[in-house]
């Protein structure tokens, strides 16, 4: 999925666990099939999950990233009524794997990209309750300070131009350009940031019996535009449940449009980038864009693919 992507095998993981965490040496190690793009995932026994960064990088920088991810996970754990992973340990490079890696508690459930709860009103209510619970966590005076999604929409103009130029043969780019021109200037009258999960895509949301069972990949938890987690409305929900989600959160028109804009930024990026390397992610982006276009253009029909 990425240039020079690292390869991680069960044998390597088993050797690292036995060497660095001998108390787990007898537990079975199993690879987890995932559409995820950042980490290779493995289960250690029934209660632990190991995450191995896939992109090459500097050891110290990767360690800082994993430490920040663990701190975010600790802050979020137990703060909503839905389970989220808790940090357990950090591993060192070894046995041919060149970077630090992490171990977290394993949250049971089926990812929403497989379970597809998009038509469930009960799931939409659960999802809104999770977002509300995260928003209620004290920012402790922190504000958005990153370069990713969650700050000013217009700061993404350059990235969107890249996405449009790379998508000419994949999507109806003129229509999408018009949509972005409107979304990028959506007002934000109240500049106050709130806490957000930051990446509520189907692969990070777990489902059991049609209900929200937990949320994973919490390293992006932090302060941002309150509309950031509204991306879930178009990335996870069909029209009826989407309205339930909005009503339960009490979103006004401007906040809702900004949520649409953040979902648009994310979805545009994954279609062209993963069209060959990760078809599941590319399909997720297309489906989200279909929902966004139909919602935004109220009444127009048809798809966005070429």
PDB file of C-alpha atoms in Angstrom:
ATOM      1  CA  UNK A   1       0.000   0.000   0.000  1.00  0.00           C
ATOM      2  CA  UNK A   2       2.967   2.321   0.560  1.00  0.00           C
ATOM      3  CA  UNK A   3       6.414   2.653  -1.055  1.00  0.00           C
ATOM      4  CA  UNK A   4       8.953   0.370   0.644  1.00  0.00           C
ATOM      5  CA  UNK A   5       6.266  -0.995   2.953  1.00  0.00           C
ATOM      6  CA  UNK A   6       7.567  -3.245   5.721  1.00  0.00           C
ATOM      7  CA  UNK A   7       6.722  -6.940   5.778  1.00  0.00           C
ATOM      8  CA  UNK A   8       5.692  -8.435   9.113  1.00  0.00           C
ATOM      9  CA  UNK A   9       5.120 -12.182   9.476  1.00  0.00           C
ATOM     10  CA  UNK A  10       3.646 -14.327  12.218  1.00  0.00           C
ATOM     11  CA  UNK A  11       7.064 -15.915  12.778  1.00  0.00           C
ATOM     12  CA  UNK A  12       8.665 -12.509  13.338  1.00  0.00           C
ATOM     13  CA  UNK A  13       5.919 -11.458  15.740  1.00  0.00           C
ATOM     14  CA  UNK A  14       6.160 -14.746  17.632  1.00  0.00           C
ATOM     15  CA  UNK A  15       9.923 -14.315  18.002  1.00  0.00           C
ATOM     16  CA  UNK A  16       9.624 -10.712  19.189  1.00  0.00           C
ATOM     17  CA  UNK A  17       6.966 -11.623  21.743  1.00  0.00           C
ATOM     18  CA  UNK A  18       8.972 -14.575  23.089  1.00  0.00           C
ATOM     19  CA  UNK A  19      12.119 -12.483  23.420  1.00  0.00           C
ATOM     20  CA  UNK A  20      10.663  -9.265  24.835  1.00  0.00           C
ATOM     21  CA  UNK A  21       7.566 -10.483  26.676  1.00  0.00           C
ATOM     22  CA  UNK A  22       8.294 -14.058  27.812  1.00  0.00           C
ATOM     23  CA  UNK A  23       5.155 -14.078  29.941  1.00  0.00           C
ATOM     24  CA  UNK A  24       3.187 -14.257  26.664  1.00  0.00           C
ATOM     25  CA  UNK A  25       5.487 -16.671  24.868  1.00  0.00           C
ATOM     26  CA  UNK A  26       3.047 -19.575  25.083  1.00  0.00           C
ATOM     27  CA  UNK A  27       0.088 -17.599  23.738  1.00  0.00           C
ATOM     28  CA  UNK A  28      -0.911 -18.188  20.093  1.00  0.00           C
ATOM     29  CA  UNK A  29      -0.067 -15.435  17.608  1.00  0.00           C
ATOM     30  CA  UNK A  30      -2.464 -14.891  14.701  1.00  0.00           C
ATOM     31  CA  UNK A  31      -2.423 -12.373  11.872  1.00  0.00           C
ATOM     32  CA  UNK A  32      -5.541 -10.221  11.526  1.00  0.00           C
ATOM     33  CA  UNK A  33      -6.827  -9.524   8.019  1.00  0.00           C
ATOM     34  CA  UNK A  34      -7.617  -5.826   7.799  1.00  0.00           C
ATOM     35  CA  UNK A  35      -8.202  -3.001   5.335  1.00  0.00           C
ATOM     36  CA  UNK A  36      -6.086  -0.840   7.638  1.00  0.00           C
ATOM     37  CA  UNK A  37      -3.312   1.169   6.026  1.00  0.00           C
ATOM     38  CA  UNK A  38      -1.064   2.166   8.935  1.00  0.00           C
ATOM     39  CA  UNK A  39      -0.353  -0.994  10.937  1.00  0.00           C
ATOM     40  CA  UNK A  40      -0.107  -4.747  10.489  1.00  0.00           C
ATOM     41  CA  UNK A  41      -2.303  -6.329  13.161  1.00  0.00           C
ATOM     42  CA  UNK A  42      -1.792  -9.530  15.139  1.00  0.00           C
ATOM     43  CA  UNK A  43      -3.614 -11.137  18.030  1.00  0.00           C
ATOM     44  CA  UNK A  44      -1.662 -12.457  20.994  1.00  0.00           C
ATOM     45  CA  UNK A  45      -3.921 -14.915  22.745  1.00  0.00           C
ATOM     46  CA  UNK A  46      -7.521 -13.784  23.214  1.00  0.00           C
ATOM     47  CA  UNK A  47      -7.017 -10.519  25.080  1.00  0.00           C
ATOM     48  CA  UNK A  48      -4.137  -8.699  23.409  1.00  0.00           C
ATOM     49  CA  UNK A  49      -3.484  -7.153  20.021  1.00  0.00           C
ATOM     50  CA  UNK A  50      -0.135  -6.094  18.565  1.00  0.00           C
ATOM     51  CA  UNK A  51       0.270  -3.269  16.033  1.00  0.00           C
ATOM     52  CA  UNK A  52       3.307  -2.979  13.769  1.00  0.00           C
ATOM     53  CA  UNK A  53       3.786   0.234  11.755  1.00  0.00           C
ATOM     54  CA  UNK A  54       3.966  -0.545   8.045  1.00  0.00           C
ATOM     55  CA  UNK A  55       5.765   2.524   6.742  1.00  0.00           C
ATOM     56  CA  UNK A  56       9.543   2.777   7.216  1.00  0.00           C
ATOM     57  CA  UNK A  57      10.714   5.535   9.503  1.00  0.00           C
ATOM     58  CA  UNK A  58      13.161   6.627  12.169  1.00  0.00           C
ATOM     59  CA  UNK A  59      13.125   4.602  15.373  1.00  0.00           C
ATOM     60  CA  UNK A  60      12.949   7.613  17.708  1.00  0.00           C
ATOM     61  CA  UNK A  61      10.207   9.299  15.712  1.00  0.00           C
ATOM     62  CA  UNK A  62       8.144   6.108  15.572  1.00  0.00           C
ATOM     63  CA  UNK A  63       8.595   5.614  19.317  1.00  0.00           C
ATOM     64  CA  UNK A  64       7.335   9.131  20.005  1.00  0.00           C
ATOM     65  CA  UNK A  65       4.319   8.455  17.805  1.00  0.00           C
ATOM     66  CA  UNK A  66       3.546   5.201  19.647  1.00  0.00           C
ATOM     67  CA  UNK A  67       3.970   6.885  23.018  1.00  0.00           C
ATOM     68  CA  UNK A  68       1.573   9.661  21.977  1.00  0.00           C
ATOM     69  CA  UNK A  69      -0.881   7.038  20.720  1.00  0.00           C
ATOM     70  CA  UNK A  70      -0.684   5.210  24.052  1.00  0.00           C
ATOM     71  CA  UNK A  71      -1.269   8.437  25.976  1.00  0.00           C
ATOM     72  CA  UNK A  72      -4.343   9.193  23.853  1.00  0.00           C
ATOM     73  CA  UNK A  73      -5.651   5.670  24.446  1.00  0.00           C
ATOM     74  CA  UNK A  74      -5.175   6.035  28.215  1.00  0.00           C
ATOM     75  CA  UNK A  75      -7.048   9.334  28.232  1.00  0.00           C
ATOM     76  CA  UNK A  76     -10.000   7.968  26.276  1.00  0.00           C
ATOM     77  CA  UNK A  77     -10.312   4.571  27.982  1.00  0.00           C
ATOM     78  CA  UNK A  78     -13.413   4.307  30.138  1.00  0.00           C
ATOM     79  CA  UNK A  79     -14.653   7.818  29.300  1.00  0.00           C
ATOM     80  CA  UNK A  80     -17.600   6.676  27.179  1.00  0.00           C
ATOM     81  CA  UNK A  81     -19.908   3.687  27.578  1.00  0.00           C
ATOM     82  CA  UNK A  82     -18.182   1.965  24.657  1.00  0.00           C
ATOM     83  CA  UNK A  83     -14.916  -0.009  24.925  1.00  0.00           C
ATOM     84  CA  UNK A  84     -11.728   1.381  23.402  1.00  0.00           C
ATOM     85  CA  UNK A  85      -8.249  -0.194  23.430  1.00  0.00           C
ATOM     86  CA  UNK A  86      -5.986   0.345  26.421  1.00  0.00           C
ATOM     87  CA  UNK A  87      -2.189   0.410  26.070  1.00  0.00           C
ATOM     88  CA  UNK A  88      -0.328  -2.560  27.541  1.00  0.00           C
ATOM     89  CA  UNK A  89       3.290  -2.410  26.333  1.00  0.00           C
ATOM     90  CA  UNK A  90       5.723  -1.080  23.740  1.00  0.00           C
ATOM     91  CA  UNK A  91       8.071  -3.453  21.936  1.00  0.00           C
ATOM     92  CA  UNK A  92      11.535  -2.840  20.498  1.00  0.00           C
ATOM     93  CA  UNK A  93      12.940  -3.512  17.018  1.00  0.00           C
ATOM     94  CA  UNK A  94      14.294  -6.979  16.413  1.00  0.00           C
ATOM     95  CA  UNK A  95      14.288 -10.167  14.309  1.00  0.00           C
ATOM     96  CA  UNK A  96      14.349  -8.175  11.079  1.00  0.00           C
ATOM     97  CA  UNK A  97      11.591  -5.734  12.050  1.00  0.00           C
ATOM     98  CA  UNK A  98      13.255  -2.286  12.316  1.00  0.00           C
ATOM     99  CA  UNK A  99      10.784  -0.236  14.370  1.00  0.00           C
ATOM    100  CA  UNK A 100       9.125  -0.086  17.792  1.00  0.00           C
ATOM    101  CA  UNK A 101       5.653  -1.657  18.017  1.00  0.00           C
ATOM    102  CA  UNK A 102       2.755  -1.626  20.448  1.00  0.00           C
ATOM    103  CA  UNK A 103       0.500  -3.990  22.373  1.00  0.00           C
ATOM    104  CA  UNK A 104      -3.067  -3.062  23.372  1.00  0.00           C
ATOM    105  CA  UNK A 105      -6.078  -4.773  24.835  1.00  0.00           C
ATOM    106  CA  UNK A 106      -8.172  -6.544  22.207  1.00  0.00           C
ATOM    107  CA  UNK A 107     -11.735  -5.260  21.731  1.00  0.00           C
ATOM    108  CA  UNK A 108     -14.096  -7.964  20.401  1.00  0.00           C
ATOM    109  CA  UNK A 109     -16.476  -7.256  17.542  1.00  0.00           C
ATOM    110  CA  UNK A 110     -16.671  -7.176  13.750  1.00  0.00           C
ATOM    111  CA  UNK A 111     -15.454  -4.118  11.877  1.00  0.00           C
ATOM    112  CA  UNK A 112     -18.262  -2.099  10.317  1.00  0.00           C
ATOM    113  CA  UNK A 113     -16.744  -2.538   6.856  1.00  0.00           C
ATOM    114  CA  UNK A 114     -17.738  -6.216   7.169  1.00  0.00           C
ATOM    115  CA  UNK A 115     -20.809  -6.036   9.413  1.00  0.00           C
ATOM    116  CA  UNK A 116     -22.291  -2.988   7.583  1.00  0.00           C
ATOM    117  CA  UNK A 117     -24.664  -1.466  10.160  1.00  0.00           C
ATOM    118  CA  UNK A 118     -25.443   1.443   7.814  1.00  0.00           C
ATOM    119  CA  UNK A 119     -29.204   0.861   7.894  1.00  0.00           C
ATOM    120  CA  UNK A 120     -29.524   0.473  11.671  1.00  0.00           C
ATOM    121  CA  UNK A 121     -31.181   3.251  13.654  1.00  0.00           C
ATOM    122  CA  UNK A 122     -29.983   1.688  16.923  1.00  0.00           C
ATOM    123  CA  UNK A 123     -26.399   1.738  15.661  1.00  0.00           C
ATOM    124  CA  UNK A 124     -26.780   5.394  14.613  1.00  0.00           C
ATOM    125  CA  UNK A 125     -27.970   6.230  18.126  1.00  0.00           C
ATOM    126  CA  UNK A 126     -25.011   4.374  19.634  1.00  0.00           C
ATOM    127  CA  UNK A 127     -22.605   6.176  17.328  1.00  0.00           C
ATOM    128  CA  UNK A 128     -24.060   9.563  18.282  1.00  0.00           C
ATOM    129  CA  UNK A 129     -23.715   8.661  21.957  1.00  0.00           C
ATOM    130  CA  UNK A 130     -20.052   7.801  21.426  1.00  0.00           C
ATOM    131  CA  UNK A 131     -19.390  11.127  19.670  1.00  0.00           C
ATOM    132  CA  UNK A 132     -21.244  13.018  22.403  1.00  0.00           C
ATOM    133  CA  UNK A 133     -19.286  11.184  25.090  1.00  0.00           C
ATOM    134  CA  UNK A 134     -15.972  12.029  23.444  1.00  0.00           C
ATOM    135  CA  UNK A 135     -16.974  15.672  23.018  1.00  0.00           C
ATOM    136  CA  UNK A 136     -17.745  15.873  26.738  1.00  0.00           C
ATOM    137  CA  UNK A 137     -14.148  15.055  27.717  1.00  0.00           C
ATOM    138  CA  UNK A 138     -12.271  18.128  28.949  1.00  0.00           C
ATOM    139  CA  UNK A 139      -9.755  19.521  26.441  1.00  0.00           C
ATOM    140  CA  UNK A 140      -7.719  20.852  29.398  1.00  0.00           C
ATOM    141  CA  UNK A 141      -7.082  24.008  27.426  1.00  0.00           C
ATOM    142  CA  UNK A 142      -5.679  22.208  24.400  1.00  0.00           C
ATOM    143  CA  UNK A 143      -6.527  23.270  20.850  1.00  0.00           C
ATOM    144  CA  UNK A 144      -5.997  21.716  17.440  1.00  0.00           C
ATOM    145  CA  UNK A 145      -2.342  21.895  16.528  1.00  0.00           C
ATOM    146  CA  UNK A 146      -1.866  19.347  13.787  1.00  0.00           C
ATOM    147  CA  UNK A 147      -1.590  19.501  10.028  1.00  0.00           C
ATOM    148  CA  UNK A 148      -4.292  16.913   9.318  1.00  0.00           C
ATOM    149  CA  UNK A 149      -8.061  17.124   9.399  1.00  0.00           C
ATOM    150  CA  UNK A 150      -9.687  19.161  12.161  1.00  0.00           C
ATOM    151  CA  UNK A 151      -8.428  22.726  11.770  1.00  0.00           C
ATOM    152  CA  UNK A 152      -9.208  25.117   8.908  1.00  0.00           C
ATOM    153  CA  UNK A 153     -10.891  23.578   5.890  1.00  0.00           C
ATOM    154  CA  UNK A 154      -9.134  25.949   3.483  1.00  0.00           C
ATOM    155  CA  UNK A 155      -5.723  24.669   4.620  1.00  0.00           C
ATOM    156  CA  UNK A 156      -6.501  21.505   2.628  1.00  0.00           C
ATOM    157  CA  UNK A 157      -6.861  23.235  -0.743  1.00  0.00           C
ATOM    158  CA  UNK A 158      -3.470  22.029  -1.941  1.00  0.00           C
ATOM    159  CA  UNK A 159      -4.194  18.428  -0.964  1.00  0.00           C
ATOM    160  CA  UNK A 160      -7.597  18.586  -2.611  1.00  0.00           C
ATOM    161  CA  UNK A 161      -6.017  19.831  -5.834  1.00  0.00           C
ATOM    162  CA  UNK A 162      -3.714  16.805  -5.748  1.00  0.00           C
ATOM    163  CA  UNK A 163      -6.721  14.527  -5.199  1.00  0.00           C
ATOM    164  CA  UNK A 164      -8.674  16.089  -8.054  1.00  0.00           C
ATOM    165  CA  UNK A 165      -5.768  15.805 -10.494  1.00  0.00           C
ATOM    166  CA  UNK A 166      -5.137  12.158  -9.521  1.00  0.00           C
ATOM    167  CA  UNK A 167      -8.831  11.263  -9.835  1.00  0.00           C
ATOM    168  CA  UNK A 168      -9.567  12.447 -13.371  1.00  0.00           C
ATOM    169  CA  UNK A 169      -9.976   8.898 -14.703  1.00  0.00           C
ATOM    170  CA  UNK A 170     -11.807   7.626 -11.605  1.00  0.00           C
ATOM    171  CA  UNK A 171     -14.419  10.179 -10.549  1.00  0.00           C
ATOM    172  CA  UNK A 172     -16.578  13.013 -11.850  1.00  0.00           C
ATOM    173  CA  UNK A 173     -13.996  15.596 -10.895  1.00  0.00           C
ATOM    174  CA  UNK A 174     -15.795  18.722 -12.225  1.00  0.00           C
ATOM    175  CA  UNK A 175     -18.792  17.928 -10.012  1.00  0.00           C
ATOM    176  CA  UNK A 176     -16.541  17.252  -7.043  1.00  0.00           C
ATOM    177  CA  UNK A 177     -14.616  20.484  -7.578  1.00  0.00           C
ATOM    178  CA  UNK A 178     -17.882  22.428  -7.445  1.00  0.00           C
ATOM    179  CA  UNK A 179     -18.826  20.652  -4.262  1.00  0.00           C
ATOM    180  CA  UNK A 180     -15.509  21.432  -2.576  1.00  0.00           C
ATOM    181  CA  UNK A 181     -15.738  25.090  -3.627  1.00  0.00           C
ATOM    182  CA  UNK A 182     -18.947  25.337  -1.599  1.00  0.00           C
ATOM    183  CA  UNK A 183     -17.876  23.186   1.355  1.00  0.00           C
ATOM    184  CA  UNK A 184     -14.471  24.788   1.941  1.00  0.00           C
ATOM    185  CA  UNK A 185     -15.995  28.142   2.956  1.00  0.00           C
ATOM    186  CA  UNK A 186     -18.547  26.768   5.423  1.00  0.00           C
ATOM    187  CA  UNK A 187     -18.526  29.171   8.400  1.00  0.00           C
ATOM    188  CA  UNK A 188     -17.397  28.205  11.862  1.00  0.00           C
ATOM    189  CA  UNK A 189     -18.873  30.927  14.105  1.00  0.00           C
ATOM    190  CA  UNK A 190     -17.610  29.327  17.332  1.00  0.00           C
ATOM    191  CA  UNK A 191     -13.863  28.543  17.127  1.00  0.00           C
ATOM    192  CA  UNK A 192     -13.889  26.432  20.304  1.00  0.00           C
ATOM    193  CA  UNK A 193     -12.356  22.992  19.808  1.00  0.00           C
ATOM    194  CA  UNK A 194     -13.689  19.837  21.453  1.00  0.00           C
ATOM    195  CA  UNK A 195     -12.262  16.337  21.792  1.00  0.00           C
ATOM    196  CA  UNK A 196     -12.701  14.039  18.792  1.00  0.00           C
ATOM    197  CA  UNK A 197     -11.785  10.445  17.966  1.00  0.00           C
ATOM    198  CA  UNK A 198     -10.480  11.781  14.666  1.00  0.00           C
ATOM    199  CA  UNK A 199     -10.913   8.790  12.347  1.00  0.00           C
ATOM    200  CA  UNK A 200     -14.371   7.235  12.580  1.00  0.00           C
ATOM    201  CA  UNK A 201     -14.132   5.136   9.428  1.00  0.00           C
ATOM    202  CA  UNK A 202     -15.761   1.671   9.110  1.00  0.00           C
ATOM    203  CA  UNK A 203     -12.492  -0.142   9.799  1.00  0.00           C
ATOM    204  CA  UNK A 204     -12.185   1.547  13.198  1.00  0.00           C
ATOM    205  CA  UNK A 205     -15.733   0.870  14.383  1.00  0.00           C
ATOM    206  CA  UNK A 206     -16.737  -2.507  15.836  1.00  0.00           C
ATOM    207  CA  UNK A 207     -20.216  -4.004  15.641  1.00  0.00           C
ATOM    208  CA  UNK A 208     -21.966  -6.824  17.486  1.00  0.00           C
ATOM    209  CA  UNK A 209     -25.586  -7.772  16.748  1.00  0.00           C
ATOM    210  CA  UNK A 210     -26.159  -4.527  14.874  1.00  0.00           C
ATOM    211  CA  UNK A 211     -24.986  -2.306  17.751  1.00  0.00           C
ATOM    212  CA  UNK A 212     -21.793  -0.375  18.395  1.00  0.00           C
ATOM    213  CA  UNK A 213     -19.455  -2.756  20.255  1.00  0.00           C
ATOM    214  CA  UNK A 214     -16.373  -0.560  20.493  1.00  0.00           C
ATOM    215  CA  UNK A 215     -14.079   1.858  18.691  1.00  0.00           C
ATOM    216  CA  UNK A 216     -10.399   1.245  17.896  1.00  0.00           C
ATOM    217  CA  UNK A 217      -7.395   3.074  16.413  1.00  0.00           C
ATOM    218  CA  UNK A 218      -7.681   5.896  18.946  1.00  0.00           C
ATOM    219  CA  UNK A 219      -4.279   7.512  18.420  1.00  0.00           C
ATOM    220  CA  UNK A 220      -5.881  10.533  16.751  1.00  0.00           C
ATOM    221  CA  UNK A 221      -7.992  11.345  19.821  1.00  0.00           C
ATOM    222  CA  UNK A 222      -7.566  15.040  20.526  1.00  0.00           C
ATOM    223  CA  UNK A 223      -9.001  18.549  20.230  1.00  0.00           C
ATOM    224  CA  UNK A 224     -10.372  19.684  16.870  1.00  0.00           C
ATOM    225  CA  UNK A 225     -13.358  21.202  15.090  1.00  0.00           C
ATOM    226  CA  UNK A 226     -16.506  19.724  16.726  1.00  0.00           C
ATOM    227  CA  UNK A 227     -17.625  18.693  13.239  1.00  0.00           C
ATOM    228  CA  UNK A 228     -14.669  16.359  12.648  1.00  0.00           C
ATOM    229  CA  UNK A 229     -16.274  13.184  14.022  1.00  0.00           C
ATOM    230  CA  UNK A 230     -19.417  13.879  12.001  1.00  0.00           C
ATOM    231  CA  UNK A 231     -17.578  12.184   9.111  1.00  0.00           C
ATOM    232  CA  UNK A 232     -19.170   9.001  10.458  1.00  0.00           C
ATOM    233  CA  UNK A 233     -22.553  10.191   9.179  1.00  0.00           C
ATOM    234  CA  UNK A 234     -21.542   9.643   5.548  1.00  0.00           C
ATOM    235  CA  UNK A 235     -18.879   7.009   6.034  1.00  0.00           C
ATOM    236  CA  UNK A 236     -21.036   4.680   8.121  1.00  0.00           C
ATOM    237  CA  UNK A 237     -24.726   5.519   7.736  1.00  0.00           C
ATOM    238  CA  UNK A 238     -27.501   5.509   5.147  1.00  0.00           C
ATOM    239  CA  UNK A 239     -29.962   8.390   4.836  1.00  0.00           C
ATOM    240  CA  UNK A 240     -32.500   7.503   7.561  1.00  0.00           C
ATOM    241  CA  UNK A 241     -30.012   6.564  10.306  1.00  0.00           C
ATOM    242  CA  UNK A 242     -27.873   9.550   9.290  1.00  0.00           C
ATOM    243  CA  UNK A 243     -30.734  11.879  10.185  1.00  0.00           C
ATOM    244  CA  UNK A 244     -31.178  10.072  13.509  1.00  0.00           C
ATOM    245  CA  UNK A 245     -27.464  10.566  14.191  1.00  0.00           C
ATOM    246  CA  UNK A 246     -27.740  14.289  13.425  1.00  0.00           C
ATOM    247  CA  UNK A 247     -30.856  14.802  15.502  1.00  0.00           C
ATOM    248  CA  UNK A 248     -29.417  12.986  18.507  1.00  0.00           C
ATOM    249  CA  UNK A 249     -26.331  15.237  18.430  1.00  0.00           C
ATOM    250  CA  UNK A 250     -28.357  18.390  17.735  1.00  0.00           C
ATOM    251  CA  UNK A 251     -26.134  19.585  14.871  1.00  0.00           C
ATOM    252  CA  UNK A 252     -26.954  22.930  13.290  1.00  0.00           C
ATOM    253  CA  UNK A 253     -26.622  23.491   9.536  1.00  0.00           C
ATOM    254  CA  UNK A 254     -23.123  24.967   9.626  1.00  0.00           C
ATOM    255  CA  UNK A 255     -21.676  22.208  11.810  1.00  0.00           C
ATOM    256  CA  UNK A 256     -23.322  19.569   9.612  1.00  0.00           C
ATOM    257  CA  UNK A 257     -21.858  21.104   6.446  1.00  0.00           C
ATOM    258  CA  UNK A 258     -18.385  21.195   8.006  1.00  0.00           C
ATOM    259  CA  UNK A 259     -18.754  17.528   8.910  1.00  0.00           C
ATOM    260  CA  UNK A 260     -19.617  16.891   5.290  1.00  0.00           C
ATOM    261  CA  UNK A 261     -16.495  18.800   4.258  1.00  0.00           C
ATOM    262  CA  UNK A 262     -14.209  16.733   6.516  1.00  0.00           C
ATOM    263  CA  UNK A 263     -15.744  13.517   5.187  1.00  0.00           C
ATOM    264  CA  UNK A 264     -15.185  14.821   1.663  1.00  0.00           C
ATOM    265  CA  UNK A 265     -11.494  15.568   2.301  1.00  0.00           C
ATOM    266  CA  UNK A 266     -10.878  12.090   3.666  1.00  0.00           C
ATOM    267  CA  UNK A 267     -12.907  10.234   1.059  1.00  0.00           C
ATOM    268  CA  UNK A 268     -11.331  12.014  -1.903  1.00  0.00           C
ATOM    269  CA  UNK A 269      -7.889  10.989  -0.713  1.00  0.00           C
ATOM    270  CA  UNK A 270      -8.458   7.273  -0.321  1.00  0.00           C
ATOM    271  CA  UNK A 271     -10.047   6.571  -3.724  1.00  0.00           C
ATOM    272  CA  UNK A 272      -7.058   7.329  -5.958  1.00  0.00           C
ATOM    273  CA  UNK A 273      -4.362   6.492  -3.414  1.00  0.00           C
ATOM    274  CA  UNK A 274      -5.620   2.962  -2.723  1.00  0.00           C
ATOM    275  CA  UNK A 275      -7.321   2.150  -6.021  1.00  0.00           C
ATOM    276  CA  UNK A 276      -4.825  -0.639  -6.738  1.00  0.00           C
ATOM    277  CA  UNK A 277      -3.122  -1.368  -3.422  1.00  0.00           C
ATOM    278  CA  UNK A 278      -6.188  -1.536  -1.141  1.00  0.00           C
ATOM    279  CA  UNK A 279      -9.472  -1.969  -3.049  1.00  0.00           C
ATOM    280  CA  UNK A 280     -11.457  -2.114   0.196  1.00  0.00           C
ATOM    281  CA  UNK A 281     -10.326   1.366   1.212  1.00  0.00           C
ATOM    282  CA  UNK A 282     -10.909   2.722  -2.294  1.00  0.00           C
ATOM    283  CA  UNK A 283     -14.442   1.287  -2.280  1.00  0.00           C
ATOM    284  CA  UNK A 284     -15.088   2.872   1.115  1.00  0.00           C
ATOM    285  CA  UNK A 285     -14.057   6.243  -0.305  1.00  0.00           C
ATOM    286  CA  UNK A 286     -16.325   5.857  -3.333  1.00  0.00           C
ATOM    287  CA  UNK A 287     -19.308   4.877  -1.224  1.00  0.00           C
ATOM    288  CA  UNK A 288     -18.788   7.837   1.087  1.00  0.00           C
ATOM    289  CA  UNK A 289     -18.513  10.217  -1.866  1.00  0.00           C
ATOM    290  CA  UNK A 290     -21.731   8.814  -3.359  1.00  0.00           C
ATOM    291  CA  UNK A 291     -23.550   9.581  -0.113  1.00  0.00           C
ATOM    292  CA  UNK A 292     -21.977  13.025   0.150  1.00  0.00           C
ATOM    293  CA  UNK A 293     -22.838  14.026  -3.404  1.00  0.00           C
ATOM    294  CA  UNK A 294     -26.424  12.804  -3.205  1.00  0.00           C
ATOM    295  CA  UNK A 295     -26.889  14.512   0.147  1.00  0.00           C
ATOM    296  CA  UNK A 296     -25.243  17.759  -0.892  1.00  0.00           C
ATOM    297  CA  UNK A 297     -26.912  18.097  -4.256  1.00  0.00           C
ATOM    298  CA  UNK A 298     -30.354  17.184  -2.886  1.00  0.00           C
ATOM    299  CA  UNK A 299     -32.358  15.588  -5.619  1.00  0.00           C
ATOM    300  CA  UNK A 300     -29.758  14.883  -8.282  1.00  0.00           C
ATOM    301  CA  UNK A 301     -29.314  11.250  -9.162  1.00  0.00           C
ATOM    302  CA  UNK A 302     -26.561   9.139 -10.574  1.00  0.00           C
ATOM    303  CA  UNK A 303     -23.100   8.089  -9.532  1.00  0.00           C
ATOM    304  CA  UNK A 304     -19.727   9.795  -9.463  1.00  0.00           C
ATOM    305  CA  UNK A 305     -17.584   7.092 -11.028  1.00  0.00           C
ATOM    306  CA  UNK A 306     -16.332   7.055 -14.586  1.00  0.00           C
TER     307      UNK A 306
END
